[in-house]
Each structure stands twice: as structure tokens, then as C-alpha cells.
mmCIF file with all atom_site columns, C-alpha atoms in Angstrom:
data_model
loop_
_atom_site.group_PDB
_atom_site.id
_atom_site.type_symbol
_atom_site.label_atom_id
_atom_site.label_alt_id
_atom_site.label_comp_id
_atom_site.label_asym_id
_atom_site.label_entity_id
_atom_site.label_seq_id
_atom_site.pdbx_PDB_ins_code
_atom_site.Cartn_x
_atom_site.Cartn_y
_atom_site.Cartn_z
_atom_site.occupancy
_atom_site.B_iso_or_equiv
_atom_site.pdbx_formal_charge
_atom_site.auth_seq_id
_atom_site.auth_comp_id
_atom_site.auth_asym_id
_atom_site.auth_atom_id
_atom_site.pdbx_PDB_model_num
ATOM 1  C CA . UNK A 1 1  ? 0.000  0.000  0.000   1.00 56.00 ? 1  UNK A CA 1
ATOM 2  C CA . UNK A 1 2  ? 2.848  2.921  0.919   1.00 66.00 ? 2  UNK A CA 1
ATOM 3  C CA . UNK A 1 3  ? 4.572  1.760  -2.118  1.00 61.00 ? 3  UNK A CA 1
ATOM 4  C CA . UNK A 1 4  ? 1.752  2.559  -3.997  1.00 64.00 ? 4  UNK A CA 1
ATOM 5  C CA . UNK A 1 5  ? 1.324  6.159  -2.579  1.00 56.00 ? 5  UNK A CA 1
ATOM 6  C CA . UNK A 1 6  ? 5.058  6.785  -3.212  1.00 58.00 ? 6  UNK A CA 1
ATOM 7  C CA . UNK A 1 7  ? 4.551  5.490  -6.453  1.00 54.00 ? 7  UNK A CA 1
ATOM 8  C CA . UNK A 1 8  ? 1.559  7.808  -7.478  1.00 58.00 ? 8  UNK A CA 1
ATOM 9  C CA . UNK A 1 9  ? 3.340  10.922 -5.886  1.00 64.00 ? 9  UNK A CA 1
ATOM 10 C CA . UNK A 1 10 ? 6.246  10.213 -8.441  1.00 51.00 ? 10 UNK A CA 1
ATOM 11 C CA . UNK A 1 11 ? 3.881  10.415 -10.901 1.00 59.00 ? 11 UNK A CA 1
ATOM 12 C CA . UNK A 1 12 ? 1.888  13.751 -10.350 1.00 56.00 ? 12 UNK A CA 1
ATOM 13 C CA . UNK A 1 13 ? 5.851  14.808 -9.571  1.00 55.00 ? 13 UNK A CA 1
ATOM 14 C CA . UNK A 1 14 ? 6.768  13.849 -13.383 1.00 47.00 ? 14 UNK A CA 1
ATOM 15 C CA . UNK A 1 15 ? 3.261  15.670 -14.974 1.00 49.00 ? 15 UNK A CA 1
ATOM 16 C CA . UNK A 1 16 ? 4.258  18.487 -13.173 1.00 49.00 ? 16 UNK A CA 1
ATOM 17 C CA . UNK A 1 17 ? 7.718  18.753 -14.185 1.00 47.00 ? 17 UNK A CA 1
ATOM 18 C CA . UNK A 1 18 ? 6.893  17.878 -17.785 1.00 48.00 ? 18 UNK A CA 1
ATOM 19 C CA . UNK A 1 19 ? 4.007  20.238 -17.613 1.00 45.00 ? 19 UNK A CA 1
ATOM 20 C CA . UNK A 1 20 ? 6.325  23.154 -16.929 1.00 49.00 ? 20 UNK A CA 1
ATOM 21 C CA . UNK A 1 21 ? 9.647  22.233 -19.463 1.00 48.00 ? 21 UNK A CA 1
ATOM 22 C CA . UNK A 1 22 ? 6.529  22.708 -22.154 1.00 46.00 ? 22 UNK A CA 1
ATOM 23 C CA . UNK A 1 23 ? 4.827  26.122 -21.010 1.00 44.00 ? 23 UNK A CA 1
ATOM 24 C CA . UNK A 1 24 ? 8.455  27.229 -20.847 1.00 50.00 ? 24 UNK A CA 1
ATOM 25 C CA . UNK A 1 25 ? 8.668  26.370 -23.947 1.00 53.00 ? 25 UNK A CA 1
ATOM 26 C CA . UNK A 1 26 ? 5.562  27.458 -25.507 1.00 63.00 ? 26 UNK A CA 1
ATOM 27 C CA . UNK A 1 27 ? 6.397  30.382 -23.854 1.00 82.00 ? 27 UNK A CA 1
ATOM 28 C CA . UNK A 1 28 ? 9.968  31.378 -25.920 1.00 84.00 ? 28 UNK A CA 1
ATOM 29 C CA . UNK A 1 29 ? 8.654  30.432 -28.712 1.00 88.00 ? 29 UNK A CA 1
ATOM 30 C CA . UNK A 1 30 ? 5.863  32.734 -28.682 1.00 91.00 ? 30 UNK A CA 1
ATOM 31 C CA . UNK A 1 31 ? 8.306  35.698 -27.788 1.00 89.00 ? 31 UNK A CA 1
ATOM 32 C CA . UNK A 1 32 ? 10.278 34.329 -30.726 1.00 91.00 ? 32 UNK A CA 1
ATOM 33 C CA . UNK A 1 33 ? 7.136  34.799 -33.304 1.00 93.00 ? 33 UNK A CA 1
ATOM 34 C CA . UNK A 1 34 ? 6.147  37.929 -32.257 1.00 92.00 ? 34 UNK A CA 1
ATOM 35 C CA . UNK A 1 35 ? 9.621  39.555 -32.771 1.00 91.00 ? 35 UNK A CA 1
ATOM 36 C CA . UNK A 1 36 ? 9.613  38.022 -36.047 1.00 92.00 ? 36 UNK A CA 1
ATOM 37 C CA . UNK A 1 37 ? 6.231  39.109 -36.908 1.00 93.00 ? 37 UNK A CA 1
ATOM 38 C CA . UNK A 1 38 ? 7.954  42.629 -35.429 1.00 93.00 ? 38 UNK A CA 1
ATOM 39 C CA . UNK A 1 39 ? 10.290 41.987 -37.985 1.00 92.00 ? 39 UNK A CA 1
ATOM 40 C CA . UNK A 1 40 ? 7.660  41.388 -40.832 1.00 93.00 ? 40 UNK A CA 1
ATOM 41 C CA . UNK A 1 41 ? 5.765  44.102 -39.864 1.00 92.00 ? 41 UNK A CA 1
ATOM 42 C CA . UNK A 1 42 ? 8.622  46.365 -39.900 1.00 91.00 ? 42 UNK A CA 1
ATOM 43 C CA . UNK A 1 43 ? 10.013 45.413 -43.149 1.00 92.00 ? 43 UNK A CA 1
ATOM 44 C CA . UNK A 1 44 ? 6.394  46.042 -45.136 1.00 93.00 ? 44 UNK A CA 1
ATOM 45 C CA . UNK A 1 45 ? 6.288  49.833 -43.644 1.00 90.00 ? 45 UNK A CA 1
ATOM 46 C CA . UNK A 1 46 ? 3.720  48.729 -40.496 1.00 91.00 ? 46 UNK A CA 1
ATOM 47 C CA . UNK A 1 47 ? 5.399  50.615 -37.564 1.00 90.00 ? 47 UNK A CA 1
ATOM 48 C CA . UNK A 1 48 ? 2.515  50.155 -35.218 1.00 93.00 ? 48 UNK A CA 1
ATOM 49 C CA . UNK A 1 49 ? 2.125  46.325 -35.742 1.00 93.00 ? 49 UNK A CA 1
ATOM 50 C CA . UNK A 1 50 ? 6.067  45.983 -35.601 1.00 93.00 ? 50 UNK A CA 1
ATOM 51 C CA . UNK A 1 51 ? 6.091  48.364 -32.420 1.00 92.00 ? 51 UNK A CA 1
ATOM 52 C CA . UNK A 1 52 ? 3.128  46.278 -30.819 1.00 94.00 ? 52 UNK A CA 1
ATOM 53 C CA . UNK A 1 53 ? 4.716  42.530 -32.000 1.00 93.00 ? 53 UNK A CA 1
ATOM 54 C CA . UNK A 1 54 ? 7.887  43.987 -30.325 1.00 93.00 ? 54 UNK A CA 1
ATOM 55 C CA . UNK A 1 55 ? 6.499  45.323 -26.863 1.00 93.00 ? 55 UNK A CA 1
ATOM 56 C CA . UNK A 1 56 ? 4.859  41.507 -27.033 1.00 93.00 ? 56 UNK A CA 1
ATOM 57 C CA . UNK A 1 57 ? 8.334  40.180 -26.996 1.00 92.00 ? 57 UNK A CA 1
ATOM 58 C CA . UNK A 1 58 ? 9.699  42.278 -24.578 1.00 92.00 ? 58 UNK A CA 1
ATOM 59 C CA . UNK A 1 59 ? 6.745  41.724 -22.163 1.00 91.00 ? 59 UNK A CA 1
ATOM 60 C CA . UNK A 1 60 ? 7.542  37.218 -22.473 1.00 90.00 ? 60 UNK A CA 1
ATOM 61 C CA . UNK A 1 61 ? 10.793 37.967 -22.299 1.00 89.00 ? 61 UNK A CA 1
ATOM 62 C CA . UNK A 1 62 ? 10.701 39.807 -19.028 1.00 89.00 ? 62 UNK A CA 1
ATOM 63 C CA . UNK A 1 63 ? 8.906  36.955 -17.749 1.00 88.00 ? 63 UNK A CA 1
ATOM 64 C CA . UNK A 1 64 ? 10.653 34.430 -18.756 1.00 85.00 ? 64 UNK A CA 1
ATOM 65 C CA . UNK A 1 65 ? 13.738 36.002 -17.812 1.00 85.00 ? 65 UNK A CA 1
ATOM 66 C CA . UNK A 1 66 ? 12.347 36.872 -13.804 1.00 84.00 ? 66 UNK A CA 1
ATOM 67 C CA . UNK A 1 67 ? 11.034 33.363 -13.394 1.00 81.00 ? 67 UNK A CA 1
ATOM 68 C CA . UNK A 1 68 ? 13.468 31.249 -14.466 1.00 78.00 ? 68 UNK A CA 1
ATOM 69 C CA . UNK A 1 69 ? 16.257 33.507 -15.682 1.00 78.00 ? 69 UNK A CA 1
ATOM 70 C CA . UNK A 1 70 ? 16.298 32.316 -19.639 1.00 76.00 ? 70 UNK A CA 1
ATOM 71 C CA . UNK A 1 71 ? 19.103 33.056 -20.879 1.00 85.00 ? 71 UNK A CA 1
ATOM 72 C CA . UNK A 1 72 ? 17.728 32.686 -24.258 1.00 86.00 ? 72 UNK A CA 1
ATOM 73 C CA . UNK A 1 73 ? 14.909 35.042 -23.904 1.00 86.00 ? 73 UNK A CA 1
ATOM 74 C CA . UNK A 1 74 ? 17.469 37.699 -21.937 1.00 87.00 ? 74 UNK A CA 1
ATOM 75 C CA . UNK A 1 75 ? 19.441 38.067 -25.130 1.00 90.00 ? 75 UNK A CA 1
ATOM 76 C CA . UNK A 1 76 ? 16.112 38.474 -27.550 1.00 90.00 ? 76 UNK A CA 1
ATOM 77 C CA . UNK A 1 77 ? 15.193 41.435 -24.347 1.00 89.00 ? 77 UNK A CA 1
ATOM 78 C CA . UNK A 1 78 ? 18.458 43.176 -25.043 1.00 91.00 ? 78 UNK A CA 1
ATOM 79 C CA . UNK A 1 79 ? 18.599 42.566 -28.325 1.00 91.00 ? 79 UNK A CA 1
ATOM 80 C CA . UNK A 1 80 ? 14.410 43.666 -29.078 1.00 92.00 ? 80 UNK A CA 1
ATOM 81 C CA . UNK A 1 81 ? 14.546 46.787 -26.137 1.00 92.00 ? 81 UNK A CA 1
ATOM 82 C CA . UNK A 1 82 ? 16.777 49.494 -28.160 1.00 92.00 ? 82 UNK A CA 1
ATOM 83 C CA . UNK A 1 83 ? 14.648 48.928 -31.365 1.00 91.00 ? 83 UNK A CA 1
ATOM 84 C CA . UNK A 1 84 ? 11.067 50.345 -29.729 1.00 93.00 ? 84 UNK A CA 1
ATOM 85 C CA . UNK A 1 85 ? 12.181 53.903 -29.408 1.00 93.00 ? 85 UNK A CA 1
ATOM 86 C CA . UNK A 1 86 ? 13.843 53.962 -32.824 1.00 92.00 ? 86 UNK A CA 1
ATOM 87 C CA . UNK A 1 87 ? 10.252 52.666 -34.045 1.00 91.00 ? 87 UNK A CA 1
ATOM 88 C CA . UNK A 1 88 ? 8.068  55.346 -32.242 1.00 93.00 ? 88 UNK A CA 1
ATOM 89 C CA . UNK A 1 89 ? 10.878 58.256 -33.639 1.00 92.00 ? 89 UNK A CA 1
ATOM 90 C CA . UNK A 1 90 ? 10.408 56.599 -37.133 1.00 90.00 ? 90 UNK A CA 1
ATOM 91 C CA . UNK A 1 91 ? 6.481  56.788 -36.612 1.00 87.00 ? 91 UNK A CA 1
ATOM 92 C CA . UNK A 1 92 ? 6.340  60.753 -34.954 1.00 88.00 ? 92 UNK A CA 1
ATOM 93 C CA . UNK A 1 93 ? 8.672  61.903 -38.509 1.00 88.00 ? 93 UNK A CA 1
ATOM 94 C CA . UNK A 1 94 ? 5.938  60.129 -40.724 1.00 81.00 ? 94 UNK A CA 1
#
């Protein structure tokens, strides 16, 4: 009987592990599309899509990067920050 409650707690202790590895995941790679879709946006003239894709990015990446200190999404942060006041300059001259 106890080795079947140690067995089940292993268990749940596995789905929850698994469960998180993926929303991490899921989680970079939807930073990753929206600063391509930033990217998109910005190439076909679209400054306020590219700025909004962008602050997207920045916002997952913050997360990610507070929670579980991703290095990953710390060097799309640093990388996706300097661009958004560029954009909004670019924008005010039009």
C-alpha cells in the first residue's frame, strides 16, 4: 500500500515537471514569433504592428527572464529593447 502512494506521488511529480519544461517552452517560442512578426511588420512599412509585436516580446521575455532567468529570452530582451524607441521616432517623422 505505501509503495503505492510513493509510487503515485512520483507520478503527479513527473506531470508536473513535464508540464512546466513545455509552457516554458511554448512560452519562448511565442516571444520568438512575435519579434519576427515585429520583424515582418517592420520590413512592409507597419510601424505600429512591428512596435506592438515587439512590446509583445519584450513583455515574455521579461517573464521568462524573472522566473526562471532564460538566458535565451534575456538576449532576444536586449537585443528587441533598443529597437522600440527607434520605431516610435520613425512613426512621430511620418
Amino acid at each position: 500500500m505505501r509503495l503505492e502512494v510513493k509510487l503515485k506521488e512520483l507520478i503527479l511529480s513527473l506531470v508536473v515537471v513535464f508540464a512546466a519544461i513545455s509552457l516554458n517552452a511554448q512560452t519562448l517560442e511565442e516571444a520568438q514569433k512575435a519579434y519576427n512578426a515585429g520583424v515582418t511588420a517592420r520590413g512592409e512599412g507597419n510601424l505600429e504592428e512591428a512596435i506592438a509585436q515587439f512590446k509583445a516580446c519584450v513583455e515574455t521575455c521579461e517573464i521568462l527572464y524573472e522566473e526562471e532567468e532564460d538566458e535565451v529570452a534575456e538576449e532576444l530582451l536586449y537585443a528587441v529593447q533598443p529597437v522600440i524607441p527607434d520605431l516610435y521616432l520613425q512613426l512621430g517623422s511620418e
